[in-house]
Coordinates of C-alpha atoms in Angstrom, one line a residue:
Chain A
X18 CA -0.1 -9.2 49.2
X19 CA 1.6 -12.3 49.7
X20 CA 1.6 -13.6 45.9
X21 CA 4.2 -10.9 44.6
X22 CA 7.5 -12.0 47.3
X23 CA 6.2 -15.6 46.7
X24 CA 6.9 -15.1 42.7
X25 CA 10.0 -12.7 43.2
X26 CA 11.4 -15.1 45.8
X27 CA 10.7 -18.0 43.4
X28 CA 12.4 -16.3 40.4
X29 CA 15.2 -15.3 42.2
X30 CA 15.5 -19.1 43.3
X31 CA 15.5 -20.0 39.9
X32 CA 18.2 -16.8 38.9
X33 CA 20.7 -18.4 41.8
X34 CA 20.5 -22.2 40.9
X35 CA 20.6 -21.6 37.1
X36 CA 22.4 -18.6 36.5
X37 CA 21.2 -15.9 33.8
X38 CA 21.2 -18.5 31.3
X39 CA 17.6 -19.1 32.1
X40 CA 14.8 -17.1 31.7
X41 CA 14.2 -15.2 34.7
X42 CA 10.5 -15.7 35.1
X43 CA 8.8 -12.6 35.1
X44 CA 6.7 -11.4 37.9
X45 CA 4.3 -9.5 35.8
X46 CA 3.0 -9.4 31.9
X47 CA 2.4 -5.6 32.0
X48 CA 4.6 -2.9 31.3
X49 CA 5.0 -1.7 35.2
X50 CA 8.6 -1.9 36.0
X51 CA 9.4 -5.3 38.4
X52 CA 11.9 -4.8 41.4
X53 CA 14.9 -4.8 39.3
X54 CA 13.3 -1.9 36.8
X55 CA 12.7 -4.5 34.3
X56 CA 9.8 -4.0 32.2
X57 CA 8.3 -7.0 29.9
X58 CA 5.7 -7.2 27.4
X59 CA 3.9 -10.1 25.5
X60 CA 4.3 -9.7 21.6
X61 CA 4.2 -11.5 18.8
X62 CA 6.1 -11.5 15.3
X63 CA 7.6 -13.6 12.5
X64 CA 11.1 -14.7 12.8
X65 CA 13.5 -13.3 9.6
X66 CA 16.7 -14.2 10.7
X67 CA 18.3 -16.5 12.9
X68 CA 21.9 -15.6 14.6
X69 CA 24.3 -18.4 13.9
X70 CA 25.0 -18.6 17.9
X71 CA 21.0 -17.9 18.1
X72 CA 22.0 -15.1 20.2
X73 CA 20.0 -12.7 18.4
X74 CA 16.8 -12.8 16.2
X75 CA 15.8 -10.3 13.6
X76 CA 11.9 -10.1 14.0
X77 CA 9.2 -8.7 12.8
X78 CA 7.0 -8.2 15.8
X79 CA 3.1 -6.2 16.0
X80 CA 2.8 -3.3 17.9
X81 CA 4.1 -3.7 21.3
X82 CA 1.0 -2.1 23.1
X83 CA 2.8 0.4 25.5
X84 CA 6.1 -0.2 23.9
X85 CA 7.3 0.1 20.1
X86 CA 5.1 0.5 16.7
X87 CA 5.6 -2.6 14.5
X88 CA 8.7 -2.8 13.2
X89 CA 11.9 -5.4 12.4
X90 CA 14.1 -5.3 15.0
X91 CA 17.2 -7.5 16.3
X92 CA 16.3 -8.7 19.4
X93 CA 18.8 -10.3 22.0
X94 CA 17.8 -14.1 22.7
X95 CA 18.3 -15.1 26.3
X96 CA 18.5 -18.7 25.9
X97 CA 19.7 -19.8 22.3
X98 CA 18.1 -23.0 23.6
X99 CA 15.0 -21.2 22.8
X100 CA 15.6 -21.3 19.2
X101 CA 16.6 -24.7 18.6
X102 CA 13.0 -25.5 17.1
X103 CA 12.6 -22.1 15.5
X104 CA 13.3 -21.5 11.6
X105 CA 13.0 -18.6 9.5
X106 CA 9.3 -17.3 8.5
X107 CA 8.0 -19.0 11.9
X108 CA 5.3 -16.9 13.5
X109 CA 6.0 -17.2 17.9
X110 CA 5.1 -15.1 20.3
X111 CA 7.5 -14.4 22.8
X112 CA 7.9 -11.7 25.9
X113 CA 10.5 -8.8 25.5
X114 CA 12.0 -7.4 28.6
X115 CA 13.7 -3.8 28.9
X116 CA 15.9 -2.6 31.4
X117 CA 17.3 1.5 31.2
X118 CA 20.3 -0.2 29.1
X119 CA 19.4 -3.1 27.8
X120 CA 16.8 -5.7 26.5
X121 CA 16.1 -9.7 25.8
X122 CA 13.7 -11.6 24.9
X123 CA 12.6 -15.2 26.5
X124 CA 9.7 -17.2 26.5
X125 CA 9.8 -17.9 23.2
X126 CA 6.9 -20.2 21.1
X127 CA 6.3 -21.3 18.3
X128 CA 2.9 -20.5 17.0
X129 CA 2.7 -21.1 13.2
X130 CA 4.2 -20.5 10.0
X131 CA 3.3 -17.0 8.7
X132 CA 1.4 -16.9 5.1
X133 CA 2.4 -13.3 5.1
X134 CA 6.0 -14.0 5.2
X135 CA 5.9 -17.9 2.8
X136 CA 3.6 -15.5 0.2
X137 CA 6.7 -13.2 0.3
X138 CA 9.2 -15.7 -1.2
X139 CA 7.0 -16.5 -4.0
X140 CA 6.9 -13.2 -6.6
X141 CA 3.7 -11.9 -7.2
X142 CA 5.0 -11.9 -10.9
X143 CA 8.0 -11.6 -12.7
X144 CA 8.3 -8.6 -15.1
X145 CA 8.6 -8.8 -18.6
X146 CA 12.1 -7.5 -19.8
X147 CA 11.2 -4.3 -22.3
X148 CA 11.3 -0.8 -22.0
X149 CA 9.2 2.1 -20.5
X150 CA 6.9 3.9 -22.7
X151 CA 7.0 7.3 -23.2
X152 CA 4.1 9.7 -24.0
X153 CA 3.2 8.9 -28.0
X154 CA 3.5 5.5 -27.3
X155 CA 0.3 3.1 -27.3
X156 CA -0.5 0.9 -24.0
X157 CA -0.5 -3.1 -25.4
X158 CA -4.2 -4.1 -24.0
X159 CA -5.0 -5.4 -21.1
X160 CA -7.9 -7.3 -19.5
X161 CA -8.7 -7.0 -16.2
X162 CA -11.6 -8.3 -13.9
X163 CA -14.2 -5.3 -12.7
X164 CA -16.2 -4.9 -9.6
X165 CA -19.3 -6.3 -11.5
X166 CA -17.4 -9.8 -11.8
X167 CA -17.0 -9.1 -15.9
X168 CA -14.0 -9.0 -17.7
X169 CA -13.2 -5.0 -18.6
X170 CA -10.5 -3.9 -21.5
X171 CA -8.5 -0.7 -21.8
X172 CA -9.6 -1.0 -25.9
X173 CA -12.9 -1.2 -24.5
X174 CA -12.6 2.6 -23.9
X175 CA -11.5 3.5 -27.7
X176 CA -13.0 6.6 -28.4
X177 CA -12.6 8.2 -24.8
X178 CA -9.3 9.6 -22.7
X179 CA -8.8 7.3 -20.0
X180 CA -7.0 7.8 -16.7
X181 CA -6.1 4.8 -14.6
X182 CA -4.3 4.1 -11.9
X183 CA -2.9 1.1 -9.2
X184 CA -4.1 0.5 -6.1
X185 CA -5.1 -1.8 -3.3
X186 CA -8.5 -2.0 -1.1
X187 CA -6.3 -3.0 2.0
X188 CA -3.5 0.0 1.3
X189 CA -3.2 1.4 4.7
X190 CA -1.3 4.9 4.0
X191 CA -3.6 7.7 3.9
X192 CA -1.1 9.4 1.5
X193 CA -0.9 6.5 -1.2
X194 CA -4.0 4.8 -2.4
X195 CA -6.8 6.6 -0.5
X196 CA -5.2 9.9 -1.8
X197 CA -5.4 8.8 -5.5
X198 CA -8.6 7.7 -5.3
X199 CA -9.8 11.0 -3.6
X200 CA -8.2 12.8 -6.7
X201 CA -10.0 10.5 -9.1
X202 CA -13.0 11.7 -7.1
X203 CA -12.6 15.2 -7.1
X204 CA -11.1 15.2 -10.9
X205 CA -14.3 13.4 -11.6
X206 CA -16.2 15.8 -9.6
X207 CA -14.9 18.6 -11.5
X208 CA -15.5 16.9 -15.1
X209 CA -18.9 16.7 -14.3
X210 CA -20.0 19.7 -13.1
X211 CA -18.1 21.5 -16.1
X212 CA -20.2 22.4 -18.6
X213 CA -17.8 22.8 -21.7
X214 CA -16.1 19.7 -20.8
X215 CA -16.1 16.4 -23.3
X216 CA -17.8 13.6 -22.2
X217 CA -15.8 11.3 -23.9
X218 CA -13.4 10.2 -20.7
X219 CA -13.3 7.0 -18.8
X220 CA -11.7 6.5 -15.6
X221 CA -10.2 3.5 -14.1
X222 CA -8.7 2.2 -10.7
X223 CA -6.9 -1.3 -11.1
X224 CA -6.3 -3.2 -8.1
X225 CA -2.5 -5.0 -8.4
X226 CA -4.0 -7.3 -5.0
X227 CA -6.6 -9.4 -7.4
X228 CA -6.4 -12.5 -4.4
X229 CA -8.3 -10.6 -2.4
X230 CA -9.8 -7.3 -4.3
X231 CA -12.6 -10.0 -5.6
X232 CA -15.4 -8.2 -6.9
X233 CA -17.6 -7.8 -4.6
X234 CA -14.8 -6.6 -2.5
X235 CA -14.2 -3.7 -5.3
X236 CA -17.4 -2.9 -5.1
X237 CA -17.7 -2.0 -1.3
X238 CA -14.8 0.1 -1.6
X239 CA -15.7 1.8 -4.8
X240 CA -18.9 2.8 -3.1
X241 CA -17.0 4.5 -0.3
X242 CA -15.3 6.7 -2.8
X243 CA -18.1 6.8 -5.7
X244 CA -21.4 7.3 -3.6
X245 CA -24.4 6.4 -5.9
X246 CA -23.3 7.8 -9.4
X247 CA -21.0 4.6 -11.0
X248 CA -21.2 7.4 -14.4
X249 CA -17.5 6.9 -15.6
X250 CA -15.9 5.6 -13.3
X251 CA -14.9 1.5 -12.9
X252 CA -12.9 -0.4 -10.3
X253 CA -11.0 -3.8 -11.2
X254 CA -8.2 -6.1 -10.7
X255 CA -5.3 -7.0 -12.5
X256 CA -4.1 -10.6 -12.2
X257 CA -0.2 -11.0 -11.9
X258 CA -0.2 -12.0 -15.3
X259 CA -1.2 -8.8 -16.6
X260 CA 0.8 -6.8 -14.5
X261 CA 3.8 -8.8 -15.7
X262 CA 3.5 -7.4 -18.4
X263 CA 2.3 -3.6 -17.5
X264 CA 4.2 -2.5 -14.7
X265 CA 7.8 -2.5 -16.9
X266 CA 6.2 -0.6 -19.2
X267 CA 5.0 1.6 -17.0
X268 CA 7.3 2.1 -14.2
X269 CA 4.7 0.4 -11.4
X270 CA 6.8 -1.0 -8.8
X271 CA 5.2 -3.7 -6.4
X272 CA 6.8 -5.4 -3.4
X273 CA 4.8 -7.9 -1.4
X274 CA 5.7 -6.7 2.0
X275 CA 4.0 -8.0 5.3
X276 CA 1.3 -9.3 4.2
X277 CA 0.5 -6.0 1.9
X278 CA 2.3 -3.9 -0.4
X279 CA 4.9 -1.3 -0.3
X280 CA 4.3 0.3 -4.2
X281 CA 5.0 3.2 -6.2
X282 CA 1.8 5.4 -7.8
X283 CA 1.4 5.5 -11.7
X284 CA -1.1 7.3 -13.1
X285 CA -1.6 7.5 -16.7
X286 CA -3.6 9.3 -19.5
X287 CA -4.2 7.5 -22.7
X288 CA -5.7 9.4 -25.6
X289 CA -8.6 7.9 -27.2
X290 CA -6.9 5.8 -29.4
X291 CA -4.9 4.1 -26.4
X292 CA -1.3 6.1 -26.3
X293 CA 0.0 7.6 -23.7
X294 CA -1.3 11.2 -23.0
X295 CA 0.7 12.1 -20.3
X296 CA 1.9 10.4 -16.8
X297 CA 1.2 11.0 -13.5
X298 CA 4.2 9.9 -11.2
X299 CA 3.8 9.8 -7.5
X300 CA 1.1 12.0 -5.8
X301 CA 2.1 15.3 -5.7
X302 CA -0.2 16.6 -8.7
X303 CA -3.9 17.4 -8.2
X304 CA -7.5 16.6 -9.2
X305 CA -7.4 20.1 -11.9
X306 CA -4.3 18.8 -13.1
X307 CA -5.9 15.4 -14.2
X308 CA -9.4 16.7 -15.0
X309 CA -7.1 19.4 -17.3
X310 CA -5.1 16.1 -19.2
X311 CA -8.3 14.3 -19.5
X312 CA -10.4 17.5 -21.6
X313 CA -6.9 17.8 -23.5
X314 CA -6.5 14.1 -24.3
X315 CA -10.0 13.4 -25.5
X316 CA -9.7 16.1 -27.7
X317 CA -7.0 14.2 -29.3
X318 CA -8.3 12.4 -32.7
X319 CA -8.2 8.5 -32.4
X320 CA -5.5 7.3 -35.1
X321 CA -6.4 6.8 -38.4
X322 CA -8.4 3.1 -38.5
X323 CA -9.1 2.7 -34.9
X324 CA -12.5 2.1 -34.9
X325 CA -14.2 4.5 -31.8
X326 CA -15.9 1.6 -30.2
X327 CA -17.8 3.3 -27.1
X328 CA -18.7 0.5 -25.4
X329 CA -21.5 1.3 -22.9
X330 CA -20.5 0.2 -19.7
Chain B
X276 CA -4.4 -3.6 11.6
X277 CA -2.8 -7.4 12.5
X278 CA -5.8 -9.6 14.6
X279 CA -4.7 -9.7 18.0
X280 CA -3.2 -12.8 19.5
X281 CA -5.5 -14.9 19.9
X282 CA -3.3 -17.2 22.7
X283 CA -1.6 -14.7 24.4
X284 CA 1.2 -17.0 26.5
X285 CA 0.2 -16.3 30.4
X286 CA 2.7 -16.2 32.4
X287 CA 4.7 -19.3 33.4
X288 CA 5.8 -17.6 37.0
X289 CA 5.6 -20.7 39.1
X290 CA 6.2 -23.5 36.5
X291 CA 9.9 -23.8 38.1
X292 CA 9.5 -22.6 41.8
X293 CA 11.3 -24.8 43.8
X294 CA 7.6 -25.3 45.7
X295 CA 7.0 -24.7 49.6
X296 CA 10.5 -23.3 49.6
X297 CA 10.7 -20.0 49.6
X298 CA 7.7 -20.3 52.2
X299 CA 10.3 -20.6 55.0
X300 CA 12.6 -17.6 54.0
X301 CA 12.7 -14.7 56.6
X302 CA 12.4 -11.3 55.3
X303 CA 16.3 -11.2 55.8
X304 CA 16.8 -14.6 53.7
X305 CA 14.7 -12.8 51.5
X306 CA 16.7 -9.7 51.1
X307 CA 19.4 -11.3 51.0
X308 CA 18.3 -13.2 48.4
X309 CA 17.5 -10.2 46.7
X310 CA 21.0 -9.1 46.9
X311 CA 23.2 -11.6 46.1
X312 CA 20.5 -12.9 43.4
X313 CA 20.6 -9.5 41.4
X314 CA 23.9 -8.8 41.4
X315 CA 24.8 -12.0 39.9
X316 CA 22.7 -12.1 37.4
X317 CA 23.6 -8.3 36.8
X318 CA 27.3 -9.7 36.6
X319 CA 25.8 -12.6 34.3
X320 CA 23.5 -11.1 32.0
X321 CA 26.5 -7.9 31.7
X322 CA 29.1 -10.5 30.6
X323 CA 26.9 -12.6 28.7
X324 CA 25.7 -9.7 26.6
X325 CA 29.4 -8.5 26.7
X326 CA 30.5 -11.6 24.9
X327 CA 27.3 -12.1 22.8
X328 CA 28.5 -8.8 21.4
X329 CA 32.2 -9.6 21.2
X330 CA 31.5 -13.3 19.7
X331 CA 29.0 -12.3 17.3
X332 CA 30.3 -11.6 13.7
X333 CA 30.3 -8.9 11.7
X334 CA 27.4 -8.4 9.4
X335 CA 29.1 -9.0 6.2
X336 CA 32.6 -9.9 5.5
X337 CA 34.4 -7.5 3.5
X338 CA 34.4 -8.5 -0.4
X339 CA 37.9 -9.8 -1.1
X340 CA 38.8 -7.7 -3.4
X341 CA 37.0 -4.1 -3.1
X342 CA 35.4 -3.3 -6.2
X343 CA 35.6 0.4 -7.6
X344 CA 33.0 3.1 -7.2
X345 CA 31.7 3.3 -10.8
X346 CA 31.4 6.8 -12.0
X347 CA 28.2 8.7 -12.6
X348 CA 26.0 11.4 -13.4
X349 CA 23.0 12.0 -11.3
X350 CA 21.6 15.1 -9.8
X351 CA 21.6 15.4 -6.0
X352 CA 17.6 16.4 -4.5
X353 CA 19.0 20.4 -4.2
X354 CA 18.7 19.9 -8.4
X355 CA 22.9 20.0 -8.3
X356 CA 24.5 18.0 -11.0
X357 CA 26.7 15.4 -9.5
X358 CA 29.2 12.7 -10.5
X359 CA 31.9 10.9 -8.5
X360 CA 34.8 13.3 -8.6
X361 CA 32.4 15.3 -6.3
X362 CA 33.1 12.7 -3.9
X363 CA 36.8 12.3 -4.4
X364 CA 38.6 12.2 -1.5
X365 CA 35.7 11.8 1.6
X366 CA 34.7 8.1 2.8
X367 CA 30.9 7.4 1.8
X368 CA 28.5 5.2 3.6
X369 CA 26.6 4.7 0.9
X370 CA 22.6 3.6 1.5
X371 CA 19.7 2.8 -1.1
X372 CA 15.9 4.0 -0.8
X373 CA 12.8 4.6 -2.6
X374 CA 10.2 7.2 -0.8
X375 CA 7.1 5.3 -1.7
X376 CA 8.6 2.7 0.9
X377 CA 5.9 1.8 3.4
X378 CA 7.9 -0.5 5.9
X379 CA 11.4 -1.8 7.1
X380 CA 13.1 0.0 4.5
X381 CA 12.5 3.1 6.5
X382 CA 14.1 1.3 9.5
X383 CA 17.8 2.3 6.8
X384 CA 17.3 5.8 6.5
X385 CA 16.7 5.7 10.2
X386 CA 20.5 4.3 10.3
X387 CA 22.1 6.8 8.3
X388 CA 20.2 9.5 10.5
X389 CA 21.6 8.1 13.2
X390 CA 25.3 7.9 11.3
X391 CA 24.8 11.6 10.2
X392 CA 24.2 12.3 14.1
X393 CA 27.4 10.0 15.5
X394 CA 29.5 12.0 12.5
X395 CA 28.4 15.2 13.4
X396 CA 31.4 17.5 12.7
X397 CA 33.2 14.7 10.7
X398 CA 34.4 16.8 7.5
X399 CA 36.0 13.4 5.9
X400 CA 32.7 11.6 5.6
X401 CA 29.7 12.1 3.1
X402 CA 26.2 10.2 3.3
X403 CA 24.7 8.9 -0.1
X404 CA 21.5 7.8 -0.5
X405 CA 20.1 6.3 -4.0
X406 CA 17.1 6.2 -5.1
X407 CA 15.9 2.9 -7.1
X408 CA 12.9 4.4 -8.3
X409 CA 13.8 7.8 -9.8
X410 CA 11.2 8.7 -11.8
X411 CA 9.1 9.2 -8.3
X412 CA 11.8 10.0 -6.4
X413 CA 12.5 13.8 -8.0
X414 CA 14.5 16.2 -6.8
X415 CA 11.9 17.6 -4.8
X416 CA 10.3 14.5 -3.8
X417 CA 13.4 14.0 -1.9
X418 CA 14.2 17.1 -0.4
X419 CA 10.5 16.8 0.8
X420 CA 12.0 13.3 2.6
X421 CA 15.3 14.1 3.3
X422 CA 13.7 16.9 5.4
X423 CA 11.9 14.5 7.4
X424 CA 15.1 13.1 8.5
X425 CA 16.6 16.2 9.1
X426 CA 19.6 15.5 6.5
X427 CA 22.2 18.1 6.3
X428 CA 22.4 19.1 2.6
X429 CA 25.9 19.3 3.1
X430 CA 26.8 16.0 4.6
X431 CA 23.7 13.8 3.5
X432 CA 23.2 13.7 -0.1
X433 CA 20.2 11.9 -2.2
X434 CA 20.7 11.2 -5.6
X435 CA 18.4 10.6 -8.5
X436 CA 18.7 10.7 -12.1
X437 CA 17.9 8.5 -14.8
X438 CA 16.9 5.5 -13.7
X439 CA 19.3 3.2 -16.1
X440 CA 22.2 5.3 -14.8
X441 CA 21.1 5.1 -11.3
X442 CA 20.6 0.6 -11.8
X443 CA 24.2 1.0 -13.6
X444 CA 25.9 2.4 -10.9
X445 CA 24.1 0.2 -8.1
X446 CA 25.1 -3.2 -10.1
X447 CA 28.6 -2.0 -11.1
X448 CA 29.3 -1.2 -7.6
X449 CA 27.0 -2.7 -5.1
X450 CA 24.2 -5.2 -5.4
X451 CA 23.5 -7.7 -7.9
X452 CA 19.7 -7.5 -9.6
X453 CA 17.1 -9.9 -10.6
X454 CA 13.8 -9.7 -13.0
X455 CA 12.4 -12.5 -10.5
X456 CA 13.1 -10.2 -7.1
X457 CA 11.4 -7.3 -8.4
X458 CA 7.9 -7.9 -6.5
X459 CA 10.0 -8.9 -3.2
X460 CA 12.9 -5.8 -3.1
X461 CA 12.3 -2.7 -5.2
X462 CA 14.3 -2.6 -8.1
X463 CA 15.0 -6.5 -7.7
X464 CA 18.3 -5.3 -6.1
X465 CA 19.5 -8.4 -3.3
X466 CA 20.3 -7.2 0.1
X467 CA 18.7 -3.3 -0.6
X468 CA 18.7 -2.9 3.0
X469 CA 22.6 -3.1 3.2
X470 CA 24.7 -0.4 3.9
X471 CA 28.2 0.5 2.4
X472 CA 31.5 1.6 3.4
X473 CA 33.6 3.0 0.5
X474 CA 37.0 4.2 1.5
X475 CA 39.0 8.1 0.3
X476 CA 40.4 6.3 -2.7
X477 CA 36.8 5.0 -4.0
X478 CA 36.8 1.9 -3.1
X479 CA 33.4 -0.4 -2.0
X480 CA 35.0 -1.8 1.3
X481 CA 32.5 -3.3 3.5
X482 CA 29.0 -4.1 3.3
X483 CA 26.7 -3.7 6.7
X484 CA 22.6 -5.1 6.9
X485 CA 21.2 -1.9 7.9
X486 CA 18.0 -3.7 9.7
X487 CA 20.8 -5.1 12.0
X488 CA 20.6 -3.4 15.6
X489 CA 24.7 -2.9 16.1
X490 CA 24.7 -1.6 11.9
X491 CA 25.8 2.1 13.3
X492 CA 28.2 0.6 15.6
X493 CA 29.6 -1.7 13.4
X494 CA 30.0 0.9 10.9
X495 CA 31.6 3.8 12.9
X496 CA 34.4 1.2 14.0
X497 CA 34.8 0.1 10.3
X498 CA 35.2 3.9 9.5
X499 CA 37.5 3.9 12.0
X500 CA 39.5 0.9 11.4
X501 CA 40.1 2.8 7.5
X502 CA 41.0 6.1 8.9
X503 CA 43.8 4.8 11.1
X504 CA 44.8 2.6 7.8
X505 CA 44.6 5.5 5.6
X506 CA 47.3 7.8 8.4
X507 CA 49.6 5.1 8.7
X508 CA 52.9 6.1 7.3

């Protein structure tokens, strides 16, 4: 094999007239160990924060195949040089090398400027300042925009019990959205097949990622979880707006976080005249518990004058 | 899942090769080569790393004047009522967390665990982690997470409470808050990911970005630097 001592030879050339200060030109892309027991890897990540010597970056790199999960790391920068055209929020790629006690990176380039990280200087909205409600209290309405592409209300369901709750299509976490919209499924599951149970309940899953939950985008995933039978159940999207003025009063949290979410889970019953049944915090309750708050709260009387508009949707 | 690449760099071996050269090196030119080559850049990359380290400054200064663990009344995730004379005399590194965290901020409790393992059998320091979103975070909730860490209940504690108690005590004594922050850092608290040093007479000492690679070792020679302060006569 003559081309590997023809690249070692030529790296170590390049090691003796430059020094270290140089990146060492690596005989190999994979993860197999070179000569010297160095492994290096090609990744790719967005730059957070930039040493002032530019000795060290903290980036947030993809899965290293072979390597390390995604995750934000400080990384040692071989050349500072390197850096000299690299900002904060710059997408490069860039190879990683590890030796038994150490590591560096080199080869660093520039590739763009990442929309995950400039979306996540910009607040997805700014919360009103005013206090949580507790149960007793009534929701303020809201309007948000349903799989069908129509504009859906939460007095639109005067009449019934309602349980909603936030979530996003993308949400990766098998344990956060997935899991509450399984419960919504079974709770639904168990409502229907229940013969004393009222029918006056509504249920509701609100998207907090309205950019991209579009409709039609709502409605492929609602399918997933709702098979054929739409029958009381609706998907939608709330536009910042709207949260800004829901997730204080109900404890949502939402961060943008590369290029998704990290969030909390809220879940809440609202009698049929729109106050707050009970709250679901978190997702260590189950589908009976729910399907139990929903037959209690629409056996709750809407107040006096609220007019039970059942709106057939 | 991210797309993958889709211009993965290939590798630039030869760009610099001083061409035709190395074509005339014997085997023992080459080993020699070999040598001489790694061990110097051994000695280079050693002392370049060495004074990377030594040169590079510490994560956050020290606030000028240390301001005062505020006291409080939270319960710790064992249901235990807690306030800050249970803390009276021990240094804290103090961290902030809310389980519903998907990403980086995991990367923090990762820190403490390793703090919690480098302190092993260090009686005069206590681990504090605060929730910032409480009405999740129960008691159990976080017993269920402290366990994934494998916190000591008596040495790593996780407190939760009511949640304007819990913001009071965070802005009175560590991080400043903003209404426009709260879609970027839970809570809206600036610098969430930092960790603290407060010293045995309760007071906030030094701040340490707990996403930063060297945050343990940087912390365990500030803990350190306050012990020996603390013993001299």
């Amino acid at each position: 094999m003559k081309t590997l001592p023809t690249l070692l030879t030529g790296g170590l050339l390049l090691l003796m007239t430059a020094g270290c200060g140089r990146a060492p030109a690596p005989a190999s892309a994979t993860a197999a160990p070179d000569a010297a027991g160095t492994r290096s890897f090609e990744a790719r990540g967005v730059v957070r924060e930039i040493a002032a010597d530019r000795r060290t970056a903290v980036i947030r790199h993809e899965e290293i195949p072979g390597y390390m999960p995604k995750m934000t790391m400080e990384l040692n920068v071989r050349d500072p040089a390197e850096l000299a055209e690299v900002s904060v929020g710059d997408e490069i790629t860039f190879r990683l090398h590890a030796t038994a006690d150490t590591h560096w990176i080199d080869g660093i380039r520039r590739v763009g400027r990442a929309p995950a990280v400039a979306a996540a200087e910009t607040p997805l909205f700014v919360p009103e300042e005013t206090p949580e409600l507790k149960p007793g209290d009534p929701v303020p309405d809201a309007e948000f925009l349903d799989e069908h592409g129509r504009p859906v209300r939460l007095s639109d369901f005067r009449g019934r019990a309602v349980a909603f709750t936030f979530f996003f299509t993308r949400c990766p976490l098998p344990d956060y959205c997935p899991r509450m919209n399984a419960h919504f499924r079974d709770a639904r599951q168990l409502l229907l097949s229940r013969p004393d149970a009222p029918t006056n309940w509504q249920f509701l899953c609100v998207s907090f990622d309205a950019a991209f939950d579009q409709p039609a985008v709502l409605a492929r995933y609602a399918r997933a979880y709702r098979g054929d039978n739409p029958d009381r159940w609706l998907f939608a999207a709330a536009a910042p707006a709207t949260l800004a003025r829901l997730a204080p009063r109900l404890d949502l949290m939402v961060i943008r976080e590369a290029g998704g979410f990290s969030h909390n889970l809220r879940t809440v019953v609202l009698d049929p005249a729109g106050r707050i049944f009970r709250q679901f915090d978190g997702n260590a309750w189950t589908p009976a518990e729910l399907a139990e708050a929903l037959v209690a709260a629409a056996r709750e009387s809407g107040a006096p004058g609220d007019a039970a508009e059942v709106g057939q949707r | 899942m991210p797309p993958s690449p889709p211009n993965r760099p290939s590798p630039r071996v030869a760009d610099n090769a001083p061409a035709g050269r190395e074509a005339t090196l014997t085997r023992r030119e080459w080993l020699a080569t070999l040598g001489v080559g790694g061990a110097l850049c051994l000695a280079a990359v050693t002392l370049g790393w060495w004074t990377a380290r030594r040169r590079s400054p510490p994560a956050h200064e020290a606030p000028a004047t240390p301001r005062e663990l505020a006291d409080f009344a939270l319960l710790e995730r064992s249901g235990r009522a807690v306030t800050r004379e249970d803390l009276r005399g021990r240094f804290l590194i103090v961290s902030f967390l809310f389980t519903s965290c998907s990403l980086s901020c995991r990367a923090v409790n990762d820190r403490m665990a390793e703090l919690q393992r480098a302190l092993a059998g260090a009686e005069d320091v206590r681990l504090v982690s605060l929730t910032v979103d409480p009405r999740t975070d129960t008691p159990a909730t976080l017993a269920r997470f402290a366990a994934r860490y494998h916190a000591d209940p008596n040495r790593w504690w996780f407190l939760t409470g009511e949640k304007a108690e819990l913001y009071r005590l965070i802005e009175a004594s560590f991080l400043s808050r903003s209404r426009e922050l709260e879609t970027l850092i839970p809570g809206g608290f600036a610098n969430l990911d930092h960790l603290f040093l407060v010293d045995r007479t309760g007071r906030v000492r030094q701040a340490f970005g707990g996403l930063r690679a060297d945050a343990v070792r940087q912390i365990l020679a500030a803990l350190e630097r306050l012990r020996e302060e603390t013993q001299a006569p």
